[in-house]
Amino acid sequence: MSTQDPKSPAGAPGTGTGPAGGAAVKPTPPSRDPAAEAAALAMFEADEAGLSKQDEPAGRAEQNMAKANASERAAATPKPADAAPPTDAKPLSITGGKPLMAELAKPLAKPPVVAFNKVTKTYGSGSSAFTAIKDVTFTIPDYPGRGEFISILGPSGCGKSTVIRMIAGLLPQFPQTSGTVLIDGKPVHGPGPDRGMVFQDYTSFDNRSVLENVAFGLECRGLTRALDGVTRKQTVAQLTTLTPHQFEKGMTVVIDLVDDKSFNGTHKVAATPSPTVFSVLMEGKPDATSRGGVVRVPKLSGSERTELAKHWIEKVGLSVKKDSDKYPHQLSGGMRQRVAIARTLILEPRIILMDEPFGALDPPTRSRMQDNLVALWREQSPTIFFITHSIEEAVFLGDHILIFSNSPGTVMKEIRVPPPDRPSIELQRDPKFIDIVMGIRETIDRLESSNRAGD
Ligand SMILES: Nc1ncnc2c1ncn2[C@@H]1O[C@H](COP(=O)(O)OP(=O)(O)OP(=O)(O)O)[C@@H](O)[C@H]1O
Ligand SMILES: [Mg+2]
């Protein structure tokens, strides 16, 4: 098994952030152990299964309600200029100052989604102690109805994986040696269903088919969708969801929290006229129109899980017909990574942690996956942490970029960039986009040389 990740294929150059001249001796990253990671994943999912028995993670319905109240904002994914931490004096702009970020959303008076405060991690002790990250501090605010997309850039061995595995609550990166790591204002205690991880190495269950791998996490998990509007005429109620509902006729759904309480209750889906509209029968109630609310499928049946898994297999660019029954050893590396991505995203975690997930993909597949990820981010509004060695990828995907220094890693710079307004391939040819990438490359070079001169 390879101990190094395939980095930056053609079209996705690296950061060039390594030590200059080969003079600095960098600690070699430890050999990764895919079997151990698969075991960690299994533990992670076992833990999820236990926790998710209570239908939905706490705060999810609330998050969906916030989504409902901020539907337009969710679609536009604007940047809250007033909430940006002190970063670049001169913000970078792809649109040349056009009002891409005109619509402002203030963070709720809620704790940040993730907050690191002076976090240090030292592996080992005594003479073999090695400090991987030092005083890492950053805050990811909780904006109503949308999560940030945080790209993490930095040289190999600077502690990027350490940081996101700490957020995931995975040993031995978790717990930190000092400092605080808070998720929604609370300390991390270990893995949880609110966080989903796509590992640097592909992790799947080798004894499960693609379909079984993708459906695995759903076994104890229901679905929740925020409602955009509800109307009832005679006995038929028509409900519109903010994101595709993926319901089937005959499914049992629980409607809750609609302003007009007469809509609330358990019903069977009577029809699904469009991806975001479904209807149910409600006998003996007056005609009415109302807003707000959520709809839940408390627990998916085997066939429902299969249907949803098929949907995700297609969504990551695999073929239901050709690939569903294959086992991981029958797939290419890129295909296995897509299975790993589908099995994490299908669970719709609030925080998605992705460790160089596209590093092994060929450039066209990589671009397609980038576009898919942006679409998903817009659709479901999770907070995404995305490690990459490609500045292009970091700029295309991210709206908040954390640049880490050489080991011991610390946050050298935070940069905010606009979200993508075009497909990856198109945007990456835009001279303004290329300018931003060059600007970041120069910033990294400058910061690294001043680091070397100053330390
Ligand atoms: N379990 C461990 N025990 C000892 N040292 C470790 C351990 N895990 C990581 N390290 C060290 O911590 C440093 C940071 O590792 P980490 O994997 O977080 O780097 P990274 O930035 O993700 O690198 P890459 O870009 O190569 O994936 C490395 O020098 C690595 O050798
Ligand atoms: Mg790493």
Short mmCIF file of C-alpha atoms and ligand atoms in Angstrom, two decimals:
data_model
loop_
_atom_site.label_atom_id
_atom_site.label_comp_id
_atom_site.label_asym_id
_atom_site.label_seq_id
_atom_site.Cartn_x
_atom_site.Cartn_y
_atom_site.Cartn_z
CA MET A 1 0.00 0.00 0.00
CA SER A 2 1.39 3.41 -0.88
CA THR A 3 2.41 5.66 1.98
CA GLN A 4 2.30 8.81 -0.12
CA ASP A 5 -0.72 10.35 -1.72
CA PRO A 6 -0.68 10.93 -5.39
CA LYS A 7 -0.47 14.69 -5.55
CA SER A 8 -1.56 17.21 -8.06
CA PRO A 9 -2.04 15.53 -11.38
CA ALA A 10 -1.64 17.55 -14.56
CA GLY A 11 -3.88 20.57 -14.49
CA ALA A 12 -3.79 20.73 -10.73
CA PRO A 13 -0.30 21.89 -9.84
CA GLY A 14 0.96 21.75 -6.29
CA THR A 15 1.44 24.67 -3.99
CA GLY A 16 5.19 24.65 -4.25
CA THR A 17 5.19 25.27 -0.52
CA GLY A 18 7.99 22.89 0.43
CA PRO A 19 11.23 24.11 1.99
CA ALA A 20 13.52 25.87 -0.45
CA GLY A 21 16.85 24.50 -1.51
CA GLY A 22 16.36 21.23 0.29
CA ALA A 23 18.25 22.64 3.30
CA ALA A 24 15.51 22.25 5.88
CA VAL A 25 15.04 18.74 7.13
CA LYS A 26 11.35 18.01 7.45
CA PRO A 27 10.02 15.17 9.56
CA THR A 28 8.73 12.45 7.29
CA PRO A 29 4.99 11.85 7.62
CA PRO A 30 4.34 8.49 9.23
CA SER A 31 3.31 5.55 7.10
CA ARG A 32 -0.44 5.53 6.84
CA ASP A 33 -2.26 2.38 7.64
CA PRO A 34 -5.40 2.01 5.50
CA ALA A 35 -6.50 -0.99 7.55
CA ALA A 36 -6.32 1.08 10.73
CA GLU A 37 -8.21 3.89 9.03
CA ALA A 38 -10.88 1.46 7.84
CA ALA A 39 -11.13 0.24 11.44
CA ALA A 40 -11.39 3.83 12.64
CA LEU A 41 -14.07 4.43 10.04
CA ALA A 42 -15.97 1.35 11.21
CA MET A 43 -15.72 2.63 14.79
CA PHE A 44 -16.77 6.04 13.63
CA GLU A 45 -19.79 4.58 11.91
CA ALA A 46 -20.64 2.26 14.77
CA ASP A 47 -20.64 5.33 16.94
CA GLU A 48 -22.82 7.14 14.42
CA ALA A 49 -25.23 4.25 14.35
CA GLY A 50 -25.61 4.38 18.13
CA LEU A 51 -26.06 8.11 18.23
CA SER A 52 -28.40 8.34 15.29
CA LYS A 53 -30.95 6.03 16.79
CA GLN A 54 -32.65 9.16 18.02
CA ASP A 55 -33.86 9.91 14.52
CA GLU A 56 -31.84 13.03 13.68
CA PRO A 57 -28.79 14.71 15.17
CA ALA A 58 -29.62 17.51 17.58
CA GLY A 59 -29.79 20.85 15.90
CA ARG A 60 -30.46 19.39 12.46
CA ALA A 61 -34.11 20.35 12.38
CA GLU A 62 -33.15 23.74 13.67
CA GLN A 63 -30.55 24.02 10.95
CA ASN A 64 -33.14 23.07 8.36
CA MET A 65 -35.51 25.65 9.78
CA ALA A 66 -32.81 28.25 9.48
CA LYS A 67 -32.43 27.08 5.90
CA ALA A 68 -36.13 27.53 5.34
CA ASN A 69 -35.99 31.06 6.67
CA ALA A 70 -33.00 31.89 4.53
CA SER A 71 -33.85 30.06 1.35
CA GLU A 72 -32.75 32.78 -1.01
CA ARG A 73 -29.51 33.27 0.82
CA ALA A 74 -28.82 29.55 0.77
CA ALA A 75 -29.08 29.55 -3.00
CA ALA A 76 -26.81 32.51 -3.50
CA THR A 77 -24.18 31.53 -0.86
CA PRO A 78 -23.17 35.16 -0.30
CA LYS A 79 -20.20 36.20 1.80
CA PRO A 80 -20.88 38.12 5.01
CA ALA A 81 -18.36 40.86 4.53
CA ASP A 82 -18.96 42.20 8.02
CA ALA A 83 -18.21 38.86 9.60
CA ALA A 84 -14.90 38.13 7.91
CA PRO A 85 -12.02 37.83 10.36
CA PRO A 86 -9.11 40.20 9.86
CA THR A 87 -7.42 38.66 6.85
CA ASP A 88 -6.21 40.27 3.66
CA ALA A 89 -6.39 44.05 3.66
CA LYS A 90 -7.24 43.88 -0.05
CA PRO A 91 -9.76 41.13 -0.67
CA LEU A 92 -9.29 39.09 -3.78
CA SER A 93 -12.10 39.21 -6.27
CA ILE A 94 -12.89 37.12 -9.30
CA THR A 95 -15.66 39.43 -10.41
CA GLY A 96 -13.63 42.63 -10.24
CA GLY A 97 -15.76 44.09 -7.46
CA LYS A 98 -19.19 43.34 -8.96
CA PRO A 99 -21.83 42.83 -6.29
CA LEU A 100 -21.40 39.08 -6.07
CA MET A 101 -21.38 39.33 -2.30
CA ALA A 102 -23.95 42.04 -2.08
CA GLU A 103 -26.47 40.12 -0.05
CA LEU A 104 -25.25 39.97 3.50
CA ALA A 105 -26.12 37.36 6.09
CA LYS A 106 -25.18 38.01 9.67
CA PRO A 107 -23.95 35.10 11.76
CA LEU A 108 -26.53 33.93 14.25
CA ALA A 109 -25.83 34.70 17.88
CA LYS A 110 -24.76 31.08 18.10
CA PRO A 111 -21.36 29.60 18.83
CA PRO A 112 -19.10 29.06 15.83
CA VAL A 113 -19.46 25.76 13.97
CA VAL A 114 -15.76 25.11 14.66
CA ALA A 115 -13.37 27.11 16.81
CA PHE A 116 -9.68 26.35 17.35
CA ASN A 117 -7.94 28.38 20.01
CA LYS A 118 -4.17 27.99 20.37
CA VAL A 119 -4.31 24.32 19.57
CA THR A 120 -1.04 22.44 19.81
CA LYS A 121 -0.44 18.75 19.16
CA THR A 122 2.71 17.02 20.29
CA TYR A 123 3.14 13.37 19.39
CA GLY A 124 5.23 11.20 21.72
CA SER A 125 7.06 12.44 24.78
CA GLY A 126 10.54 13.08 26.13
CA SER A 127 13.31 13.07 23.57
CA SER A 128 11.00 11.62 20.89
CA ALA A 129 8.34 14.34 21.34
CA PHE A 130 7.39 15.99 18.06
CA THR A 131 5.17 19.04 17.81
CA ALA A 132 3.10 18.74 14.62
CA ILE A 133 0.94 21.87 15.00
CA LYS A 134 1.40 24.85 17.27
CA ASP A 135 -1.06 27.49 18.45
CA VAL A 136 -3.49 26.89 15.61
CA THR A 137 -6.30 29.42 15.92
CA PHE A 138 -9.25 29.98 13.60
CA THR A 139 -13.02 30.38 13.80
CA ILE A 140 -15.68 29.16 11.41
CA PRO A 141 -18.88 31.13 12.17
CA ASP A 142 -22.35 29.65 12.07
CA TYR A 143 -24.14 31.53 9.30
CA PRO A 144 -27.88 30.98 8.95
CA GLY A 145 -28.65 28.40 6.34
CA ARG A 146 -25.20 27.95 4.86
CA GLY A 147 -21.89 26.48 5.84
CA GLU A 148 -18.51 27.82 4.81
CA PHE A 149 -16.25 25.97 2.39
CA ILE A 150 -12.80 26.04 3.95
CA SER A 151 -9.84 25.05 1.78
CA ILE A 152 -6.66 24.13 3.64
CA LEU A 153 -3.33 24.63 1.89
CA GLY A 154 0.15 23.94 3.23
CA PRO A 155 3.31 21.96 2.68
CA SER A 156 3.44 18.23 3.20
CA GLY A 157 3.82 17.33 6.87
CA CYS A 158 2.61 20.71 8.20
CA GLY A 159 -0.32 19.18 10.09
CA LYS A 160 -3.31 19.57 7.80
CA SER A 161 -4.55 16.02 8.35
CA THR A 162 -3.84 16.42 12.06
CA VAL A 163 -6.20 19.41 12.19
CA ILE A 164 -9.14 17.81 10.42
CA ARG A 165 -8.80 14.43 12.12
CA MET A 166 -8.88 16.34 15.40
CA ILE A 167 -12.19 17.89 14.33
CA ALA A 168 -13.41 14.37 13.45
CA GLY A 169 -12.38 13.23 16.93
CA LEU A 170 -10.13 10.47 15.56
CA LEU A 171 -7.20 9.08 17.55
CA PRO A 172 -4.28 9.67 17.82
CA GLN A 173 -4.66 13.23 16.45
CA PHE A 174 -7.54 13.73 18.89
CA PRO A 175 -7.24 14.90 21.59
CA GLN A 176 -5.04 17.96 21.26
CA THR A 177 -2.13 18.42 23.67
CA SER A 178 -3.18 21.97 24.58
CA GLY A 179 -5.65 24.63 23.50
CA THR A 180 -9.35 24.20 22.79
CA VAL A 181 -11.26 22.65 19.90
CA LEU A 182 -14.97 23.47 20.03
CA ILE A 183 -17.75 22.26 17.73
CA ASP A 184 -20.91 24.32 18.18
CA GLY A 185 -19.35 25.70 21.34
CA LYS A 186 -18.76 22.28 22.89
CA PRO A 187 -15.54 20.31 23.25
CA VAL A 188 -15.06 17.32 20.94
CA HIS A 189 -15.45 13.98 22.72
CA GLY A 190 -14.83 11.71 19.74
CA PRO A 191 -16.50 10.97 16.40
CA GLY A 192 -20.15 11.93 15.91
CA PRO A 193 -22.87 11.83 13.27
CA ASP A 194 -22.61 15.58 12.78
CA ARG A 195 -19.18 15.06 11.16
CA GLY A 196 -18.35 12.94 8.12
CA MET A 197 -14.82 12.22 6.94
CA VAL A 198 -13.44 11.36 3.53
CA PHE A 199 -9.95 10.03 4.17
CA GLN A 200 -6.72 10.69 2.29
CA ASP A 201 -6.55 6.98 1.44
CA TYR A 202 -9.64 5.33 0.08
CA THR A 203 -11.63 3.58 2.75
CA SER A 204 -14.37 1.13 1.92
CA PHE A 205 -15.46 -2.19 3.30
CA ASP A 206 -13.77 -4.70 1.03
CA ASN A 207 -16.40 -7.36 1.66
CA ARG A 208 -19.30 -5.11 0.63
CA SER A 209 -20.34 -4.21 -2.89
CA VAL A 210 -20.37 -0.61 -4.07
CA LEU A 211 -24.11 -0.41 -3.39
CA GLU A 212 -23.76 -1.91 0.09
CA ASN A 213 -20.83 0.36 0.89
CA VAL A 214 -22.75 3.48 -0.11
CA ALA A 215 -25.94 2.39 1.69
CA PHE A 216 -24.14 1.24 4.84
CA GLY A 217 -24.42 4.36 6.97
CA LEU A 218 -28.13 4.73 6.20
CA GLU A 219 -29.05 1.63 8.11
CA CYS A 220 -29.83 3.63 11.23
CA ARG A 221 -30.41 6.99 9.67
CA GLY A 222 -33.54 8.88 8.59
CA LEU A 223 -33.88 11.88 6.28
CA THR A 224 -35.01 15.41 7.08
CA ARG A 225 -36.01 18.05 4.57
CA ALA A 226 -36.97 21.66 5.26
CA LEU A 227 -40.31 22.72 3.78
CA ASP A 228 -40.64 25.80 1.62
CA GLY A 229 -44.43 25.94 1.52
CA VAL A 230 -47.54 23.81 2.06
CA THR A 231 -51.05 24.03 0.62
CA ARG A 232 -54.14 21.88 1.05
CA LYS A 233 -57.12 21.72 -1.31
CA GLN A 234 -59.90 19.36 -0.32
CA THR A 235 -58.13 16.17 0.75
CA VAL A 236 -54.81 16.71 -1.04
CA ALA A 237 -51.93 18.56 0.60
CA GLN A 238 -49.04 19.58 -1.63
CA LEU A 239 -45.70 20.23 0.05
CA THR A 240 -42.60 21.86 -1.42
CA THR A 241 -39.16 21.07 -0.02
CA LEU A 242 -36.17 23.40 -0.21
CA THR A 243 -33.89 20.65 -1.52
CA PRO A 244 -34.76 17.51 -3.51
CA HIS A 245 -36.80 15.26 -1.22
CA GLN A 246 -35.89 11.90 -2.77
CA PHE A 247 -39.23 10.49 -1.55
CA GLU A 248 -41.10 7.67 -3.21
CA LYS A 249 -44.84 7.08 -3.40
CA GLY A 250 -46.00 5.10 -0.37
CA MET A 251 -43.20 6.25 1.97
CA THR A 252 -44.26 7.21 5.50
CA VAL A 253 -43.31 10.78 6.35
CA VAL A 254 -43.64 12.87 9.50
CA ILE A 255 -44.57 16.50 8.88
CA ASP A 256 -43.65 18.75 11.77
CA LEU A 257 -43.23 22.39 12.79
CA VAL A 258 -45.46 23.85 10.04
CA ASP A 259 -46.93 27.17 11.21
CA ASP A 260 -50.48 25.87 10.62
CA LYS A 261 -50.41 22.86 12.94
CA SER A 262 -53.20 21.09 11.08
CA PHE A 263 -50.57 19.99 8.53
CA ASN A 264 -48.43 18.29 11.15
CA GLY A 265 -48.64 14.54 11.58
CA THR A 266 -47.69 11.20 10.05
CA HIS A 267 -48.77 10.58 6.44
CA LYS A 268 -48.04 8.45 3.42
CA VAL A 269 -46.61 10.05 0.26
CA ALA A 270 -49.38 9.91 -2.35
CA ALA A 271 -47.44 11.34 -5.31
CA THR A 272 -44.10 12.98 -6.19
CA PRO A 273 -44.86 15.34 -9.10
CA SER A 274 -41.36 16.91 -9.01
CA PRO A 275 -38.03 16.48 -7.16
CA THR A 276 -39.05 19.15 -4.66
CA VAL A 277 -42.83 18.63 -4.52
CA PHE A 278 -44.77 15.77 -2.98
CA SER A 279 -48.34 15.30 -1.90
CA VAL A 280 -50.13 13.47 0.90
CA LEU A 281 -53.81 12.87 1.62
CA MET A 282 -55.35 14.71 4.58
CA GLU A 283 -59.00 13.87 5.09
CA GLY A 284 -61.52 16.15 6.80
CA LYS A 285 -59.46 19.33 7.03
CA PRO A 286 -60.16 22.79 5.57
CA ASP A 287 -58.27 24.24 2.61
CA ALA A 288 -55.19 26.08 3.87
CA THR A 289 -51.78 27.47 2.97
CA SER A 290 -48.89 27.79 5.39
CA ARG A 291 -45.10 28.02 5.69
CA GLY A 292 -42.20 26.68 7.70
CA GLY A 293 -41.80 23.15 8.89
CA VAL A 294 -39.79 20.05 8.20
CA VAL A 295 -40.61 16.64 6.87
CA ARG A 296 -38.86 13.54 8.17
CA VAL A 297 -38.61 9.95 7.10
CA PRO A 298 -37.99 8.36 10.50
CA LYS A 299 -36.25 5.27 9.23
CA LEU A 300 -35.54 4.13 5.72
CA SER A 301 -36.57 0.66 4.60
CA GLY A 302 -34.12 -1.60 2.76
CA SER A 303 -35.50 -0.64 -0.64
CA GLU A 304 -35.48 3.06 0.26
CA ARG A 305 -31.84 2.80 1.32
CA THR A 306 -31.03 1.06 -1.95
CA GLU A 307 -32.79 3.76 -3.97
CA LEU A 308 -30.95 6.53 -2.17
CA ALA A 309 -27.62 4.72 -2.54
CA LYS A 310 -28.24 4.39 -6.29
CA HIS A 311 -28.96 8.11 -6.47
CA TRP A 312 -25.59 8.83 -4.83
CA ILE A 313 -23.70 6.33 -6.94
CA GLU A 314 -24.81 8.28 -10.02
CA LYS A 315 -24.19 11.58 -8.29
CA VAL A 316 -20.47 10.84 -7.87
CA GLY A 317 -20.22 9.78 -11.51
CA LEU A 318 -20.34 5.99 -11.12
CA SER A 319 -22.80 3.82 -12.99
CA VAL A 320 -25.57 2.06 -11.07
CA LYS A 321 -25.83 -0.51 -13.83
CA LYS A 322 -22.14 -1.25 -14.25
CA ASP A 323 -20.67 -0.59 -10.81
CA SER A 324 -23.26 -1.30 -8.08
CA ASP A 325 -22.42 -4.97 -7.70
CA LYS A 326 -18.65 -4.62 -7.94
CA TYR A 327 -16.41 -4.95 -4.90
CA PRO A 328 -13.75 -2.36 -4.05
CA HIS A 329 -10.89 -4.51 -5.38
CA GLN A 330 -12.58 -4.47 -8.81
CA LEU A 331 -12.47 -0.66 -8.98
CA SER A 332 -9.77 1.83 -9.95
CA GLY A 333 -8.38 4.11 -7.26
CA GLY A 334 -10.45 7.04 -8.46
CA MET A 335 -13.61 4.96 -8.47
CA ARG A 336 -12.92 3.72 -4.95
CA GLN A 337 -12.48 7.28 -3.82
CA ARG A 338 -15.85 8.15 -5.35
CA VAL A 339 -17.44 5.32 -3.37
CA ALA A 340 -15.82 6.70 -0.22
CA ILE A 341 -17.16 10.17 -1.02
CA ALA A 342 -20.67 8.88 -1.74
CA ARG A 343 -20.84 6.88 1.49
CA THR A 344 -19.95 9.97 3.52
CA LEU A 345 -22.08 12.50 1.67
CA ILE A 346 -25.19 10.30 1.61
CA LEU A 347 -25.41 10.80 5.39
CA GLU A 348 -25.57 14.57 4.95
CA PRO A 349 -23.31 15.42 7.87
CA ARG A 350 -23.33 19.00 8.99
CA ILE A 351 -19.52 19.14 8.85
CA ILE A 352 -17.72 17.34 6.02
CA LEU A 353 -14.00 16.74 6.43
CA MET A 354 -12.19 15.92 3.19
CA ASP A 355 -8.51 15.03 3.18
CA GLU A 356 -7.15 15.44 -0.36
CA PRO A 357 -10.15 13.57 -1.71
CA PHE A 358 -9.52 14.30 -5.37
CA GLY A 359 -5.73 13.92 -5.38
CA ALA A 360 -5.82 10.63 -7.29
CA LEU A 361 -8.44 11.54 -9.87
CA ASP A 362 -7.62 12.26 -13.50
CA PRO A 363 -8.12 15.95 -14.39
CA PRO A 364 -11.52 15.65 -16.16
CA THR A 365 -12.96 13.49 -13.35
CA ARG A 366 -11.46 15.85 -10.82
CA SER A 367 -13.15 18.86 -12.44
CA ARG A 368 -16.45 17.00 -12.54
CA MET A 369 -16.14 16.05 -8.90
CA GLN A 370 -15.32 19.65 -8.00
CA ASP A 371 -18.48 20.81 -9.77
CA ASN A 372 -20.51 18.09 -8.03
CA LEU A 373 -19.15 19.12 -4.68
CA VAL A 374 -20.02 22.77 -5.27
CA ALA A 375 -23.56 21.76 -6.29
CA LEU A 376 -23.90 19.64 -3.18
CA TRP A 377 -22.56 22.40 -0.98
CA ARG A 378 -25.16 24.79 -2.43
CA GLU A 379 -27.92 22.22 -2.03
CA GLN A 380 -27.24 21.06 1.52
CA SER A 381 -25.14 23.90 2.97
CA PRO A 382 -22.76 21.82 5.08
CA THR A 383 -19.54 23.29 6.46
CA ILE A 384 -16.75 21.69 4.42
CA PHE A 385 -13.07 21.44 5.31
CA PHE A 386 -11.13 20.47 2.21
CA ILE A 387 -7.40 19.76 2.20
CA THR A 388 -5.63 20.10 -1.12
CA HIS A 389 -2.18 20.71 -2.54
CA SER A 390 -3.64 22.50 -5.52
CA ILE A 391 -4.04 26.27 -5.17
CA GLU A 392 -6.40 26.20 -8.17
CA GLU A 393 -8.64 23.70 -6.45
CA ALA A 394 -8.49 25.62 -3.15
CA VAL A 395 -9.52 28.84 -4.89
CA PHE A 396 -12.19 27.26 -7.05
CA LEU A 397 -13.89 25.43 -4.22
CA GLY A 398 -13.21 27.47 -1.13
CA ASP A 399 -14.67 30.68 0.12
CA HIS A 400 -12.32 30.72 3.07
CA ILE A 401 -8.72 29.55 2.62
CA LEU A 402 -6.45 28.66 5.53
CA ILE A 403 -2.77 28.63 4.61
CA PHE A 404 -0.59 26.65 6.99
CA SER A 405 3.13 27.18 7.61
CA ASN A 406 5.84 24.56 7.58
CA SER A 407 6.03 22.24 10.56
CA PRO A 408 5.10 22.86 13.33
CA GLY A 409 2.03 23.97 11.41
CA THR A 410 0.24 27.14 12.29
CA VAL A 411 -2.23 29.30 10.38
CA MET A 412 -0.03 31.74 8.42
CA LYS A 413 -2.84 33.48 6.59
CA GLU A 414 -6.60 33.43 6.10
CA ILE A 415 -7.92 34.55 2.74
CA ARG A 416 -11.50 34.95 1.56
CA VAL A 417 -12.39 34.45 -2.08
CA PRO A 418 -15.74 34.53 -3.86
CA PRO A 419 -17.55 31.25 -4.46
CA PRO A 420 -17.42 29.78 -7.96
CA ASP A 421 -19.91 31.24 -10.41
CA ARG A 422 -19.07 28.88 -13.29
CA PRO A 423 -17.99 25.28 -13.84
CA SER A 424 -14.46 24.45 -12.77
CA ILE A 425 -12.89 24.10 -16.24
CA GLU A 426 -14.40 27.37 -17.43
CA LEU A 427 -13.48 29.38 -14.35
CA GLN A 428 -9.92 28.08 -14.24
CA ARG A 429 -9.29 29.62 -17.68
CA ASP A 430 -10.48 33.05 -16.55
CA PRO A 431 -7.55 35.51 -16.33
CA LYS A 432 -8.98 36.93 -13.08
CA PHE A 433 -9.03 33.48 -11.54
CA ILE A 434 -5.43 32.92 -12.68
CA ASP A 435 -4.50 36.26 -11.07
CA ILE A 436 -5.96 35.15 -7.76
CA VAL A 437 -4.06 31.87 -7.90
CA MET A 438 -0.82 33.70 -8.71
CA GLY A 439 -1.51 36.13 -5.88
CA ILE A 440 -1.90 33.29 -3.40
CA ARG A 441 1.20 31.53 -4.72
CA GLU A 442 3.19 34.74 -4.22
CA THR A 443 1.67 35.21 -0.75
CA ILE A 444 2.73 31.69 0.22
CA ASP A 445 6.24 32.18 -1.15
CA ARG A 446 6.55 35.54 0.63
CA LEU A 447 5.27 34.21 3.94
CA GLU A 448 7.54 31.19 3.75
CA SER A 449 10.64 33.20 2.98
CA SER A 450 9.87 35.71 5.76
CA ASN A 451 9.28 32.75 8.10
CA ARG A 452 12.64 31.30 7.21
CA ALA A 453 14.36 34.69 7.56
CA GLY A 454 12.62 35.51 10.86
CA ASP A 455 12.95 32.18 12.65
N1 LIG B 1 0.59 9.45 14.96
C1 LIG B 1 1.67 10.21 14.76
N2 LIG B 1 2.80 10.03 15.49
C2 LIG B 1 3.90 10.81 15.29
N3 LIG B 1 3.94 11.80 14.39
C3 LIG B 1 2.87 12.02 13.64
C4 LIG B 1 1.68 11.24 13.77
N4 LIG B 1 0.75 11.69 12.90
C5 LIG B 1 1.34 12.71 12.25
N5 LIG B 1 2.61 12.91 12.70
C6 LIG B 1 3.56 13.93 12.24
O1 LIG B 1 2.90 15.17 12.31
C7 LIG B 1 3.25 15.97 11.18
C8 LIG B 1 1.96 16.41 10.52
O2 LIG B 1 1.34 15.27 9.90
P1 LIG B 1 0.03 15.41 9.02
O3 LIG B 1 -0.29 14.07 8.53
O4 LIG B 1 -0.99 16.15 9.80
O5 LIG B 1 0.60 16.34 7.83
P2 LIG B 1 -0.11 16.84 6.50
O6 LIG B 1 0.00 18.33 6.47
O7 LIG B 1 -1.46 16.27 6.38
O8 LIG B 1 0.86 16.23 5.38
P3 LIG B 1 0.51 15.70 3.89
O9 LIG B 1 0.28 16.92 3.04
O10 LIG B 1 1.76 14.99 3.47
O11 LIG B 1 -0.66 14.78 3.98
C9 LIG B 1 4.13 15.11 10.29
O12 LIG B 1 5.47 15.53 10.48
C10 LIG B 1 3.94 13.73 10.78
O13 LIG B 1 5.13 12.98 10.66
MG MG B 2 -2.30 14.84 5.14
#
